[in-house]
PDB file of C-alpha atoms in Angstrom:
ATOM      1  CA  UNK K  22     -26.688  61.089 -15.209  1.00 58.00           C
ATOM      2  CA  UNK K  23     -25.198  60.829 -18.457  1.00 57.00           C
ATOM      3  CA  UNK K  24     -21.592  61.242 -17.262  1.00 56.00           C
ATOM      4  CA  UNK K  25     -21.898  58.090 -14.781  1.00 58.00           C
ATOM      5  CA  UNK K  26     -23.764  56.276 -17.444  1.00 47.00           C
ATOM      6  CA  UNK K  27     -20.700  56.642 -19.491  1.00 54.00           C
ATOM      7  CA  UNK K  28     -17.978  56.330 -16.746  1.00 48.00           C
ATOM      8  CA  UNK K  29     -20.101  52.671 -16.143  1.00 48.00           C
ATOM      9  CA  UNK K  30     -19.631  51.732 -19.325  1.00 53.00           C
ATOM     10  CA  UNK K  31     -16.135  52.926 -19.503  1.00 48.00           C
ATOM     11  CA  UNK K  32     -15.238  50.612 -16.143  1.00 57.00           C
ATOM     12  CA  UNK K  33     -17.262  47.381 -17.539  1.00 49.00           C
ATOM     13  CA  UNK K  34     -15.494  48.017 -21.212  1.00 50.00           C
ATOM     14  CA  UNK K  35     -11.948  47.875 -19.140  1.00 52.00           C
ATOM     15  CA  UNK K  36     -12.732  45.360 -16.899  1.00 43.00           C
ATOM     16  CA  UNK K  37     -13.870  42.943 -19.924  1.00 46.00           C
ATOM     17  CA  UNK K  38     -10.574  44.293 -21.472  1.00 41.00           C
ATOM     18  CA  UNK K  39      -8.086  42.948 -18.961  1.00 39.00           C
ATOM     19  CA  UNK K  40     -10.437  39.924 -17.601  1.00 40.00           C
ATOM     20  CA  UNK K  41      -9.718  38.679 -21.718  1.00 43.00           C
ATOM     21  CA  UNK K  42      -6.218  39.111 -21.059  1.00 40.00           C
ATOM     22  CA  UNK K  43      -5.932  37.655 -18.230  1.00 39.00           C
ATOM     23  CA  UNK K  44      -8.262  34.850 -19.634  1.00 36.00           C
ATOM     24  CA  UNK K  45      -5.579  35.113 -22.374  1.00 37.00           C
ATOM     25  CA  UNK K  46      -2.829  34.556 -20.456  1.00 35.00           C
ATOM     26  CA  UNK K  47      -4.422  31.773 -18.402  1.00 37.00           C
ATOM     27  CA  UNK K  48      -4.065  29.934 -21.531  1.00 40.00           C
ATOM     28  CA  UNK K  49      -0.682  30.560 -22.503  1.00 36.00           C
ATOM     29  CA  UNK K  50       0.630  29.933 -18.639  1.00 36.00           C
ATOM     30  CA  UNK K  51      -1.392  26.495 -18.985  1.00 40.00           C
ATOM     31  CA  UNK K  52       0.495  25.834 -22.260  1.00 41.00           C
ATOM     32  CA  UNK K  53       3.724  26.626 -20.883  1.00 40.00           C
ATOM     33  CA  UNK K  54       2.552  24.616 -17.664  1.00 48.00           C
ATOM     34  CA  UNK K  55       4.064  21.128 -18.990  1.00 48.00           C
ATOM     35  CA  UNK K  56       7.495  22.144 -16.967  1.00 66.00           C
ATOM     36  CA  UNK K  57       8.505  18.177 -16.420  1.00 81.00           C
ATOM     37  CA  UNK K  58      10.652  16.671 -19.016  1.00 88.00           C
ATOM     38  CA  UNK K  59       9.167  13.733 -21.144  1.00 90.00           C
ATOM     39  CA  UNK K  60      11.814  11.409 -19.310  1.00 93.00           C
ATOM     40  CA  UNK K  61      10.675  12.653 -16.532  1.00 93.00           C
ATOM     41  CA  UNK K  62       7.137  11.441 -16.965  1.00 92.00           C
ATOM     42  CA  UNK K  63       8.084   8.685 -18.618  1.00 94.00           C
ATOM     43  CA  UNK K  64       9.389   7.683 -15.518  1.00 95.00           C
ATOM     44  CA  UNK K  65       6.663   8.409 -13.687  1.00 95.00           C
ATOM     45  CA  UNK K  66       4.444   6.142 -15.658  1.00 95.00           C
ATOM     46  CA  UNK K  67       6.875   3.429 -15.795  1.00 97.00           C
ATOM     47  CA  UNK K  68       6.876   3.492 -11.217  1.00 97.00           C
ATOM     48  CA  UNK K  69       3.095   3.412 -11.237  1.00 97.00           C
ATOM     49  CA  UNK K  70       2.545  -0.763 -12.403  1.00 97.00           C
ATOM     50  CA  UNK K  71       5.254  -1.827  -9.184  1.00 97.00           C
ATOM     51  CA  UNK K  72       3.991   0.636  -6.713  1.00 97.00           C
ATOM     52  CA  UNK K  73       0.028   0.431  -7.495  1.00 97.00           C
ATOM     53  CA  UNK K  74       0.602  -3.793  -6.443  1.00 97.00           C
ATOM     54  CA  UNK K  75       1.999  -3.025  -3.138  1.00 96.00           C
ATOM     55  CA  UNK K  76      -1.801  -2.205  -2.241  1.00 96.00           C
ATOM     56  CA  UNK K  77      -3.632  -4.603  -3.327  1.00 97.00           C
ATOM     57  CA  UNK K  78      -4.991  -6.457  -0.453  1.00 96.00           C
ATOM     58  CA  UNK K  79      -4.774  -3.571   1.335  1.00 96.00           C
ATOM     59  CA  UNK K  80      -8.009  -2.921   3.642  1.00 96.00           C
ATOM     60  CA  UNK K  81     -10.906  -0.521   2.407  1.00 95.00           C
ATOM     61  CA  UNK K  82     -11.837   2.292   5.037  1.00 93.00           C
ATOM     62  CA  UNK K  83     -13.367   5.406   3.911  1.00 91.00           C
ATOM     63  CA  UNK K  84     -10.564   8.284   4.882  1.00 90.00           C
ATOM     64  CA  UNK K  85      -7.642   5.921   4.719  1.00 90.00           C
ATOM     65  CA  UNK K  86      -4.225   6.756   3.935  1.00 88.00           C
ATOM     66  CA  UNK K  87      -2.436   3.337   2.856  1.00 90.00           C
ATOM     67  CA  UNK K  88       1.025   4.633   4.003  1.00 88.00           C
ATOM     68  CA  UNK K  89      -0.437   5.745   7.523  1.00 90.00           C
ATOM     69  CA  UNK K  90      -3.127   3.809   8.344  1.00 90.00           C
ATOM     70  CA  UNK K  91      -2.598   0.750   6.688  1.00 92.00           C
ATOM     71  CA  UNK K  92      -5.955   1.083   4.793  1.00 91.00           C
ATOM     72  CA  UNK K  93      -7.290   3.231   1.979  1.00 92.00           C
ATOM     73  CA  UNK K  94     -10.218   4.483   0.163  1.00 92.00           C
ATOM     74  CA  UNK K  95     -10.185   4.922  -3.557  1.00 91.00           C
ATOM     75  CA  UNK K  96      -9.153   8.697  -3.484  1.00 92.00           C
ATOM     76  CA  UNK K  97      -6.370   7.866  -1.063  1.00 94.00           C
ATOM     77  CA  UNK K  98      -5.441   5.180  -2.839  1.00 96.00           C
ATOM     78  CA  UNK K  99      -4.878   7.597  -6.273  1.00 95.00           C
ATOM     79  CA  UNK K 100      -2.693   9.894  -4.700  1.00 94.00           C
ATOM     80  CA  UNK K 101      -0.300   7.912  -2.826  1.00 95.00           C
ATOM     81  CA  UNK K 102       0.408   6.036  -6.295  1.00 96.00           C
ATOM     82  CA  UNK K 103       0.626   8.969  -7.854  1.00 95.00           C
ATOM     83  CA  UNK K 104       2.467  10.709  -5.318  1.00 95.00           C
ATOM     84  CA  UNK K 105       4.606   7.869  -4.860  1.00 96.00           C
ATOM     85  CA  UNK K 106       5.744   7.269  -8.671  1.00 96.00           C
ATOM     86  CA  UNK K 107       6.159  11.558  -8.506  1.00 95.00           C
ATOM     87  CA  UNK K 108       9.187  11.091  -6.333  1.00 95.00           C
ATOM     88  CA  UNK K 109      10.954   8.288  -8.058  1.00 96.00           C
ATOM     89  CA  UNK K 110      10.598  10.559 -11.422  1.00 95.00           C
ATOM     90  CA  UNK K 111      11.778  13.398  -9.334  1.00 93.00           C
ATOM     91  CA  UNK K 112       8.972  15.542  -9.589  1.00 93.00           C
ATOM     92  CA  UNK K 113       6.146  16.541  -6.941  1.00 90.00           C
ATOM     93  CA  UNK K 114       2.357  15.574  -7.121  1.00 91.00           C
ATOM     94  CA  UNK K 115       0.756  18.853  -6.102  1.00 86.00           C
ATOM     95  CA  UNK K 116      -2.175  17.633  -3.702  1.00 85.00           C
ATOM     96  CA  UNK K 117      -4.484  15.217  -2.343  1.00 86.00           C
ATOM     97  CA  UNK K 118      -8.288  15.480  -3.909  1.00 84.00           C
ATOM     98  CA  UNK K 119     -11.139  13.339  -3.250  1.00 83.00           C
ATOM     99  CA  UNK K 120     -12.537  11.881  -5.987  1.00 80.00           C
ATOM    100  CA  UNK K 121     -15.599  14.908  -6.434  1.00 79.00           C
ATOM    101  CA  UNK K 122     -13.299  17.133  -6.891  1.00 82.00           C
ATOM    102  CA  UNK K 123     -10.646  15.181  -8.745  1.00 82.00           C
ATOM    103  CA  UNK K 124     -12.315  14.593 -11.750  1.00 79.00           C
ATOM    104  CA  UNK K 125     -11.800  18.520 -12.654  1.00 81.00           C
ATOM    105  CA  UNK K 126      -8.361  17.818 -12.639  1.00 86.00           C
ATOM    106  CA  UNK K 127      -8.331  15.261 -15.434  1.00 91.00           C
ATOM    107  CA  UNK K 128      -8.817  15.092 -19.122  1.00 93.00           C
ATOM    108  CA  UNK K 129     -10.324  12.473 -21.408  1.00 95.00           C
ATOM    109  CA  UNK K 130      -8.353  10.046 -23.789  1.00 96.00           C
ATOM    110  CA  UNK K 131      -8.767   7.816 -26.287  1.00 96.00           C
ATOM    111  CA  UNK K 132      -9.066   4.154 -25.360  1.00 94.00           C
ATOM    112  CA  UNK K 133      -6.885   3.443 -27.765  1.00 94.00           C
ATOM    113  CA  UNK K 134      -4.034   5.514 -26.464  1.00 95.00           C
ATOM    114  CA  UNK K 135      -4.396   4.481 -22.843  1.00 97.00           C
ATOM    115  CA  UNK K 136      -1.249   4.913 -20.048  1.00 96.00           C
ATOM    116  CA  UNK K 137      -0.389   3.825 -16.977  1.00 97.00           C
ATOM    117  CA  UNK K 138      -1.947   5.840 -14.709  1.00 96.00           C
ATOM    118  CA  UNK K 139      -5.012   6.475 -16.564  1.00 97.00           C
ATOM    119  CA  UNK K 140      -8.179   6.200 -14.827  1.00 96.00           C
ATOM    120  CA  UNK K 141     -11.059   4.119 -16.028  1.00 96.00           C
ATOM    121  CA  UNK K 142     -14.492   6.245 -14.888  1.00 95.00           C
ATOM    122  CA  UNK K 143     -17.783   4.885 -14.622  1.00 94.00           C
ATOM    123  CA  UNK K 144     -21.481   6.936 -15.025  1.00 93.00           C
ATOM    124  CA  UNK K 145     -21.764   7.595 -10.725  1.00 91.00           C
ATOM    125  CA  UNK K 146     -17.940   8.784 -11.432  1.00 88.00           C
ATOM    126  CA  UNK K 147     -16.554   5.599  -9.783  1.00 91.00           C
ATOM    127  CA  UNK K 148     -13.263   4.677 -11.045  1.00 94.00           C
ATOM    128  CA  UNK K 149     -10.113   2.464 -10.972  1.00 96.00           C
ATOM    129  CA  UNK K 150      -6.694   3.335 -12.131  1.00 97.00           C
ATOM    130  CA  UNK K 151      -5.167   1.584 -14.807  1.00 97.00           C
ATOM    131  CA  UNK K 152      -1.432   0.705 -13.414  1.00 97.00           C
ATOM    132  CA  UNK K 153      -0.351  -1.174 -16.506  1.00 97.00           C
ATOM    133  CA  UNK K 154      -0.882  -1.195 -20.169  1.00 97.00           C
ATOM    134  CA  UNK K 155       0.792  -4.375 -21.712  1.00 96.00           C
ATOM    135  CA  UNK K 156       1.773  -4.376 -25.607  1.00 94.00           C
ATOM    136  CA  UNK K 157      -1.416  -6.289 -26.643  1.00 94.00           C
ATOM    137  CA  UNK K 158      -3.783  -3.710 -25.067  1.00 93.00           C
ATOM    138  CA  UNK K 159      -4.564  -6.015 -22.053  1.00 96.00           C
ATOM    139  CA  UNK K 160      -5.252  -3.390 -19.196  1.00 97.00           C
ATOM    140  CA  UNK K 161      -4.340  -3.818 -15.590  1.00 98.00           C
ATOM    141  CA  UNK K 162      -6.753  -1.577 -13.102  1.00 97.00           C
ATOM    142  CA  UNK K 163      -6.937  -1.053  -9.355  1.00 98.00           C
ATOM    143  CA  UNK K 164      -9.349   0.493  -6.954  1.00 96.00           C
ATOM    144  CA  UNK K 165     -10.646   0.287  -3.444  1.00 95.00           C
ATOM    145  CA  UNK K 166     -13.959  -0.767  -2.763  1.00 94.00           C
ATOM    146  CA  UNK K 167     -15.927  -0.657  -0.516  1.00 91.00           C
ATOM    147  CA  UNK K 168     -18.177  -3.613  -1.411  1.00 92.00           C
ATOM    148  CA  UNK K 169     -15.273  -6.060  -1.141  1.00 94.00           C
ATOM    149  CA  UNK K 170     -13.555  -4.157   1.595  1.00 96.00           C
ATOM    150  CA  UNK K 171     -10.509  -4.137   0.016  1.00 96.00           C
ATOM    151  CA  UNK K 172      -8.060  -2.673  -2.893  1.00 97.00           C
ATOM    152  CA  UNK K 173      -8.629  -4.830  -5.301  1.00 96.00           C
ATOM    153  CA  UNK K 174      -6.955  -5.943  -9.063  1.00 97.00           C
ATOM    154  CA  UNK K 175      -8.471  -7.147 -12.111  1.00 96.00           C
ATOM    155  CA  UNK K 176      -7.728  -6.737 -15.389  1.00 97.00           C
ATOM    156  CA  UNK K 177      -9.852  -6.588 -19.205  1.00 97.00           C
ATOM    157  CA  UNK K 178      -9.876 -10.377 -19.873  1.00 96.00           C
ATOM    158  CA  UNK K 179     -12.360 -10.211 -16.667  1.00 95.00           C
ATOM    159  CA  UNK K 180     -15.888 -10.944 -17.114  1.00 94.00           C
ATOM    160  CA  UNK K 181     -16.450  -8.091 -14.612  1.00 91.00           C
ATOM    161  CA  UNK K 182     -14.733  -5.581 -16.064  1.00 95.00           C
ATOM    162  CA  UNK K 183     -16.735  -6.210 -19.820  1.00 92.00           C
ATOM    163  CA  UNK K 184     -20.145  -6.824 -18.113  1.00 94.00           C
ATOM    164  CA  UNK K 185     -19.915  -4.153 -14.967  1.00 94.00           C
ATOM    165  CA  UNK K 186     -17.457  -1.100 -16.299  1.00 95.00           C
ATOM    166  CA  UNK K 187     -17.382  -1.149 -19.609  1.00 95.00           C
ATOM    167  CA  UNK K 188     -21.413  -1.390 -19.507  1.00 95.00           C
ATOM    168  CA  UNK K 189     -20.969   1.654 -17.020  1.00 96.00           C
ATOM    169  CA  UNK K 190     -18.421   3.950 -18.710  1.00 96.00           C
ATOM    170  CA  UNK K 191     -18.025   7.252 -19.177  1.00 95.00           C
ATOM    171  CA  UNK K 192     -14.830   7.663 -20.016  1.00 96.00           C
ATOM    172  CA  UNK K 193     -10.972   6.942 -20.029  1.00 97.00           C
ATOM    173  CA  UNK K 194      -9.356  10.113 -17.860  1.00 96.00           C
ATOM    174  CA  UNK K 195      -5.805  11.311 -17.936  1.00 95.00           C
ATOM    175  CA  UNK K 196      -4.142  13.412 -15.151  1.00 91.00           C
ATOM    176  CA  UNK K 197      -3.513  17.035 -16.188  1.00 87.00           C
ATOM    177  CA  UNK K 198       0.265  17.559 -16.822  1.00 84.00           C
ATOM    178  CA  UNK K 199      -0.577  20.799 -13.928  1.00 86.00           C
ATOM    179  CA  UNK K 200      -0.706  18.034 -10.994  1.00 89.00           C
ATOM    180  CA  UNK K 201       2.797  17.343 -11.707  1.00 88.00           C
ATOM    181  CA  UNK K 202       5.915  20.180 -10.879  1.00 87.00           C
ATOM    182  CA  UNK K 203       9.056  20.093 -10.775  1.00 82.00           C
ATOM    183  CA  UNK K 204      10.790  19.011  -7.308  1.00 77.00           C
ATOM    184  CA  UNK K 205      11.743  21.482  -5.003  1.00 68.00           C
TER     185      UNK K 205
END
């Protein structure tokens, strides 16, 4: 009994052993993860303000794909921008995600250093994209919704968007440099 009570212990001690380096290592291939070039993303952000107001207007159904159907929902609408500005930086977007699951690709920011790109989140995780960042802060943001049936603009001089999402936010929300790859 004491021999398997030891050879148990043995096992869990090694298998804690290389689950921390492979926890380790995790780490380090997330570091090394950022494999497009700053021009390259730079790029990318710079597409996002031209492409992001060829939707506006566009119809709101729930499933939509705006370069298939014509119409879009909000998690549709997020990755054919971002898919979209991907290939005219010459990099791939890695895959569609609806919004639940989304959010666990993202990290928070600063308001203060906000991007094109960025995504404005509300409390009920709700969000809009911001598609352009002018030089005095002024923030341009787009989103599908369903109330209005449509994709719809607005920006921060908006009475809406001081009374409605910034009453309502829980953060500013970056996407994780491991959407983006390299073209194949």
């Amino acid at each position: 009994m004491k021999k398997i009570f030891i050879v148990v212990i043995l096992i869990l001690f090694g298998a804690d052993f290389v689950w921390g380096l492979n926890t380790k290592m995790t780490g380090k291939l997330a570091e090394q993860g950022d494999v497009c070039s700053e021009e390259q993303k730079m790029i990318f952000r710079q597409s996002i303000p031209s492409i992001a107001k060829q939707f506006i207007g566009v119809p709101y159904k729930l499933g939509g794909n705006p370069t298939q159907t014509g119409t879009s929902d909000n998690s549709h609408l997020f990755f054919t921008i971002y898919k979209l500005a991907a290939q005219k930086a010459g990099i791939f977007y890695k895959e569609y995600l609806p919004m639940k699951y989304f959010s666990h690709k993202l990290r928070e920011v600063d308001e203060n250093d906000l991007k094109n790109g960025d995504l404005m989140v509300l409390k009920d995780d709700h969000a809009a994209m911001i598609y352009q960042v002018e030089n005095t802060g002024k923030i341009h943001l787009v989103y599908a919704s369903g109330k209005r049936q449509q994709v719809l603009s607005f920006n921060s001089d908006n009475v809406v968007f001081n009374v409605y999402w910034l009453e309502n936010l829980k953060g500013f929300f970056r996407l994780s440099d491991i959407m983006l790859a390299p073209a194949d």
